[in-house]
Amino acid sequence: MFPLLTLAGVVLLVYELVLHRWLVHEIARIAGPGMVGNMLPQDVLRTFLDSIYGENAANHDVVSGVLGGEGVRPGGEGLTISTHTTVELEASAIDHDTYHLMSTVSYSFKTPVANDKFVIFATCDPLLRDSIIAGCRLPLCDLWYVGDPDLFHESIEDMLPSVNIGMSYTDESNRLHTAALERVKPTDVKFERWADYLTFFREPMGPMPRQNPRRHLNTLRIFECDLSGLAYADHIVSTIERLTVQVTTLQPVDEGFLYWQSPYPCYVDTISLKVTDLSVHDRVFEYRIMPFTFRSNTESVRWLPADQLDDLDVRSWLLPGHGVVLVWREAR
């Protein structure tokens, strides 16, 4: 009896130490991808985060940020994720006090986006600036921020004629076409409809109470661009595969910084910064790049003259809230 019990104990020990772990791994390897593929992305990631972080309502923000959307459709359908992104920022002085910032951002989407509307949020309110991306449930959007409230409305009117958009799209027959970068005319969204665009006008968002649109009439504007207008006359836009957005904004020089922030999950290759034309007459600046990313490959944290600023070699994922800031000061 004793040898039999000993043998049973050894077998049980081997199972617990080796076979059990191997069986669990093999079952997960075989069944896992199929099971996960049939589950809603939101459920998969939320369950995982709750098990690691603990249950918390704020986990929803992480889920939406990582997924690039709500994740309520199987297979990642309906999510906005750019797997190849380039950013070009160019600042040119108008006078001692103001400058034009031209940004050109190109996205290539992992899953073609089944939407032909591009929405622009413009604000001078820091609270809205930090809340809009989390509160937006639309697949294609951009955020303009003007730090000087006195310059806000002038800046918006100045930038609207500068909006240029290009895209690669599929038509109703799933044929791929390319529309070159051209000017579009954004349509002003009336404040009565703002709740359709931002969740915090419908309900509280985390610690942020529900907002009243009337209180933000002087600090927020929303515009919508109809991308179907860029397609050939006889085409119906079915999906957007690639998108390039170019816009020029009016900014105050003395604010001392410019920045770009990712609106959805983006694998960013490079961020190009051109500021040689920002210095005017006797005002000469030096610059410092301050990325807020997972990793940025920044080679220098020194203050540099404009002609020594290299492109930022990112080669990393940026989630909503990630980006890069370029700060400047008078040359010393």
PDB file of N, CA and C in Angstrom, residues 94-132:
ATOM      1  N   ILE A  94       4.423  85.317 -38.143  1.00  0.00           N
ATOM      2  CA  ILE A  94       3.702  86.359 -38.876  1.00  0.00           C
ATOM      3  C   ILE A  94       4.250  87.716 -38.461  1.00  0.00           C
ATOM      4  N   ASP A  95       4.406  87.891 -37.150  1.00  0.00           N
ATOM      5  CA  ASP A  95       5.017  89.093 -36.590  1.00  0.00           C
ATOM      6  C   ASP A  95       5.628  88.712 -35.245  1.00  0.00           C
ATOM      7  N   HIS A  96       5.923  89.699 -34.405  1.00  0.00           N
ATOM      8  CA  HIS A  96       6.534  89.404 -33.108  1.00  0.00           C
ATOM      9  C   HIS A  96       5.606  88.617 -32.189  1.00  0.00           C
ATOM     10  N   ASP A  97       4.321  88.726 -32.397  1.00  0.00           N
ATOM     11  CA  ASP A  97       3.362  88.186 -31.432  1.00  0.00           C
ATOM     12  C   ASP A  97       2.691  86.885 -31.857  1.00  0.00           C
ATOM     13  N   THR A  98       2.540  86.647 -33.146  1.00  0.00           N
ATOM     14  CA  THR A  98       1.780  85.482 -33.605  1.00  0.00           C
ATOM     15  C   THR A  98       2.547  84.718 -34.683  1.00  0.00           C
ATOM     16  N   TYR A  99       2.163  83.452 -34.832  1.00  0.00           N
ATOM     17  CA  TYR A  99       2.766  82.620 -35.875  1.00  0.00           C
ATOM     18  C   TYR A  99       1.726  81.644 -36.412  1.00  0.00           C
ATOM     19  N   HIS A 100       1.993  81.114 -37.588  1.00  0.00           N
ATOM     20  CA  HIS A 100       1.161  80.074 -38.174  1.00  0.00           C
ATOM     21  C   HIS A 100       1.810  78.714 -37.916  1.00  0.00           C
ATOM     22  N   LEU A 101       1.012  77.787 -37.423  1.00  0.00           N
ATOM     23  CA  LEU A 101       1.459  76.412 -37.244  1.00  0.00           C
ATOM     24  C   LEU A 101       0.742  75.547 -38.272  1.00  0.00           C
ATOM     25  N   MET A 102       1.496  75.014 -39.221  1.00  0.00           N
ATOM     26  CA  MET A 102       0.911  74.122 -40.217  1.00  0.00           C
ATOM     27  C   MET A 102       1.236  72.682 -39.838  1.00  0.00           C
ATOM     28  N   SER A 103       0.199  71.892 -39.647  1.00  0.00           N
ATOM     29  CA  SER A 103       0.379  70.481 -39.312  1.00  0.00           C
ATOM     30  C   SER A 103      -0.147  69.628 -40.457  1.00  0.00           C
ATOM     31  N   THR A 104       0.634  68.620 -40.816  1.00  0.00           N
ATOM     32  CA  THR A 104       0.239  67.655 -41.842  1.00  0.00           C
ATOM     33  C   THR A 104       0.403  66.269 -41.241  1.00  0.00           C
ATOM     34  N   VAL A 105      -0.704  65.567 -41.052  1.00  0.00           N
ATOM     35  CA  VAL A 105      -0.684  64.254 -40.405  1.00  0.00           C
ATOM     36  C   VAL A 105      -1.313  63.237 -41.349  1.00  0.00           C
ATOM     37  N   SER A 106      -0.606  62.132 -41.563  1.00  0.00           N
ATOM     38  CA  SER A 106      -1.098  61.064 -42.435  1.00  0.00           C
ATOM     39  C   SER A 106      -1.308  59.793 -41.624  1.00  0.00           C
ATOM     40  N   TYR A 107      -2.468  59.170 -41.814  1.00  0.00           N
ATOM     41  CA  TYR A 107      -2.833  57.941 -41.114  1.00  0.00           C
ATOM     42  C   TYR A 107      -3.084  56.827 -42.129  1.00  0.00           C
ATOM     43  N   SER A 108      -2.674  55.609 -41.773  1.00  0.00           N
ATOM     44  CA  SER A 108      -3.056  54.408 -42.522  1.00  0.00           C
ATOM     45  C   SER A 108      -3.747  53.481 -41.532  1.00  0.00           C
ATOM     46  N   PHE A 109      -5.001  53.170 -41.776  1.00  0.00           N
ATOM     47  CA  PHE A 109      -5.808  52.469 -40.788  1.00  0.00           C
ATOM     48  C   PHE A 109      -5.703  50.952 -40.937  1.00  0.00           C
ATOM     49  N   LYS A 110      -5.566  50.278 -39.800  1.00  0.00           N
ATOM     50  CA  LYS A 110      -5.470  48.818 -39.794  1.00  0.00           C
ATOM     51  C   LYS A 110      -6.722  48.197 -40.386  1.00  0.00           C
ATOM     52  N   THR A 111      -7.868  48.652 -39.919  1.00  0.00           N
ATOM     53  CA  THR A 111      -9.153  48.240 -40.472  1.00  0.00           C
ATOM     54  C   THR A 111      -9.780  49.462 -41.125  1.00  0.00           C
ATOM     55  N   PRO A 112     -10.123  49.390 -42.410  1.00  0.00           N
ATOM     56  CA  PRO A 112     -10.725  50.552 -43.068  1.00  0.00           C
ATOM     57  C   PRO A 112     -11.906  51.096 -42.273  1.00  0.00           C
ATOM     58  N   VAL A 113     -11.978  52.409 -42.170  1.00  0.00           N
ATOM     59  CA  VAL A 113     -12.995  53.071 -41.356  1.00  0.00           C
ATOM     60  C   VAL A 113     -14.254  53.288 -42.189  1.00  0.00           C
ATOM     61  N   ALA A 114     -15.343  52.706 -41.730  1.00  0.00           N
ATOM     62  CA  ALA A 114     -16.613  52.805 -42.460  1.00  0.00           C
ATOM     63  C   ALA A 114     -17.348  54.075 -42.048  1.00  0.00           C
ATOM     64  N   ASN A 115     -16.782  55.219 -42.435  1.00  0.00           N
ATOM     65  CA  ASN A 115     -17.370  56.505 -42.082  1.00  0.00           C
ATOM     66  C   ASN A 115     -16.848  57.560 -43.046  1.00  0.00           C
ATOM     67  N   ASP A 116     -17.691  58.470 -43.479  1.00  0.00           N
ATOM     68  CA  ASP A 116     -17.247  59.504 -44.415  1.00  0.00           C
ATOM     69  C   ASP A 116     -17.360  60.906 -43.821  1.00  0.00           C
ATOM     70  N   LYS A 117     -17.325  60.993 -42.490  1.00  0.00           N
ATOM     71  CA  LYS A 117     -17.368  62.284 -41.802  1.00  0.00           C
ATOM     72  C   LYS A 117     -16.100  62.464 -40.971  1.00  0.00           C
ATOM     73  N   PHE A 118     -15.499  63.655 -41.086  1.00  0.00           N
ATOM     74  CA  PHE A 118     -14.335  64.011 -40.285  1.00  0.00           C
ATOM     75  C   PHE A 118     -14.716  65.202 -39.417  1.00  0.00           C
ATOM     76  N   VAL A 119     -14.533  65.060 -38.107  1.00  0.00           N
ATOM     77  CA  VAL A 119     -14.999  66.071 -37.155  1.00  0.00           C
ATOM     78  C   VAL A 119     -13.807  66.797 -36.538  1.00  0.00           C
ATOM     79  N   ILE A 120     -13.918  68.107 -36.450  1.00  0.00           N
ATOM     80  CA  ILE A 120     -12.877  68.948 -35.867  1.00  0.00           C
ATOM     81  C   ILE A 120     -13.420  69.613 -34.608  1.00  0.00           C
ATOM     82  N   PHE A 121     -12.706  69.445 -33.501  1.00  0.00           N
ATOM     83  CA  PHE A 121     -13.033  70.117 -32.246  1.00  0.00           C
ATOM     84  C   PHE A 121     -12.008  71.229 -32.030  1.00  0.00           C
ATOM     85  N   ALA A 122     -12.482  72.431 -31.811  1.00  0.00           N
ATOM     86  CA  ALA A 122     -11.596  73.573 -31.558  1.00  0.00           C
ATOM     87  C   ALA A 122     -11.961  74.185 -30.210  1.00  0.00           C
ATOM     88  N   THR A 123     -10.958  74.394 -29.359  1.00  0.00           N
ATOM     89  CA  THR A 123     -11.239  74.930 -28.028  1.00  0.00           C
ATOM     90  C   THR A 123     -10.063  75.756 -27.519  1.00  0.00           C
ATOM     91  N   CYS A 124     -10.369  76.645 -26.574  1.00  0.00           N
ATOM     92  CA  CYS A 124      -9.330  77.376 -25.844  1.00  0.00           C
ATOM     93  C   CYS A 124      -9.400  77.047 -24.357  1.00  0.00           C
ATOM     94  N   ASP A 125     -10.236  76.073 -24.002  1.00  0.00           N
ATOM     95  CA  ASP A 125     -10.456  75.684 -22.608  1.00  0.00           C
ATOM     96  C   ASP A 125      -9.583  74.470 -22.282  1.00  0.00           C
ATOM     97  N   PRO A 126      -8.633  74.582 -21.332  1.00  0.00           N
ATOM     98  CA  PRO A 126      -7.772  73.440 -21.001  1.00  0.00           C
ATOM     99  C   PRO A 126      -8.555  72.214 -20.540  1.00  0.00           C
ATOM    100  N   LEU A 127      -9.667  72.417 -19.814  1.00  0.00           N
ATOM    101  CA  LEU A 127     -10.474  71.282 -19.369  1.00  0.00           C
ATOM    102  C   LEU A 127     -11.042  70.527 -20.565  1.00  0.00           C
ATOM    103  N   LEU A 128     -11.583  71.247 -21.529  1.00  0.00           N
ATOM    104  CA  LEU A 128     -12.116  70.595 -22.724  1.00  0.00           C
ATOM    105  C   LEU A 128     -10.996  69.964 -23.542  1.00  0.00           C
ATOM    106  N   ARG A 129      -9.885  70.654 -23.639  1.00  0.00           N
ATOM    107  CA  ARG A 129      -8.739  70.106 -24.383  1.00  0.00           C
ATOM    108  C   ARG A 129      -8.366  68.720 -23.870  1.00  0.00           C
ATOM    109  N   ASP A 130      -8.361  68.564 -22.549  1.00  0.00           N
ATOM    110  CA  ASP A 130      -7.944  67.302 -21.948  1.00  0.00           C
ATOM    111  C   ASP A 130      -9.070  66.281 -21.858  1.00  0.00           C
ATOM    112  N   SER A 131     -10.278  66.650 -22.273  1.00  0.00           N
ATOM    113  CA  SER A 131     -11.428  65.750 -22.142  1.00  0.00           C
ATOM    114  C   SER A 131     -12.031  65.337 -23.475  1.00  0.00           C
ATOM    115  N   ILE A 132     -11.771  66.094 -24.528  1.00  0.00           N
ATOM    116  CA  ILE A 132     -12.470  65.869 -25.795  1.00  0.00           C
ATOM    117  C   ILE A 132     -12.160  64.504 -26.393  1.00  0.00           C
TER     118      ILE A 132
END
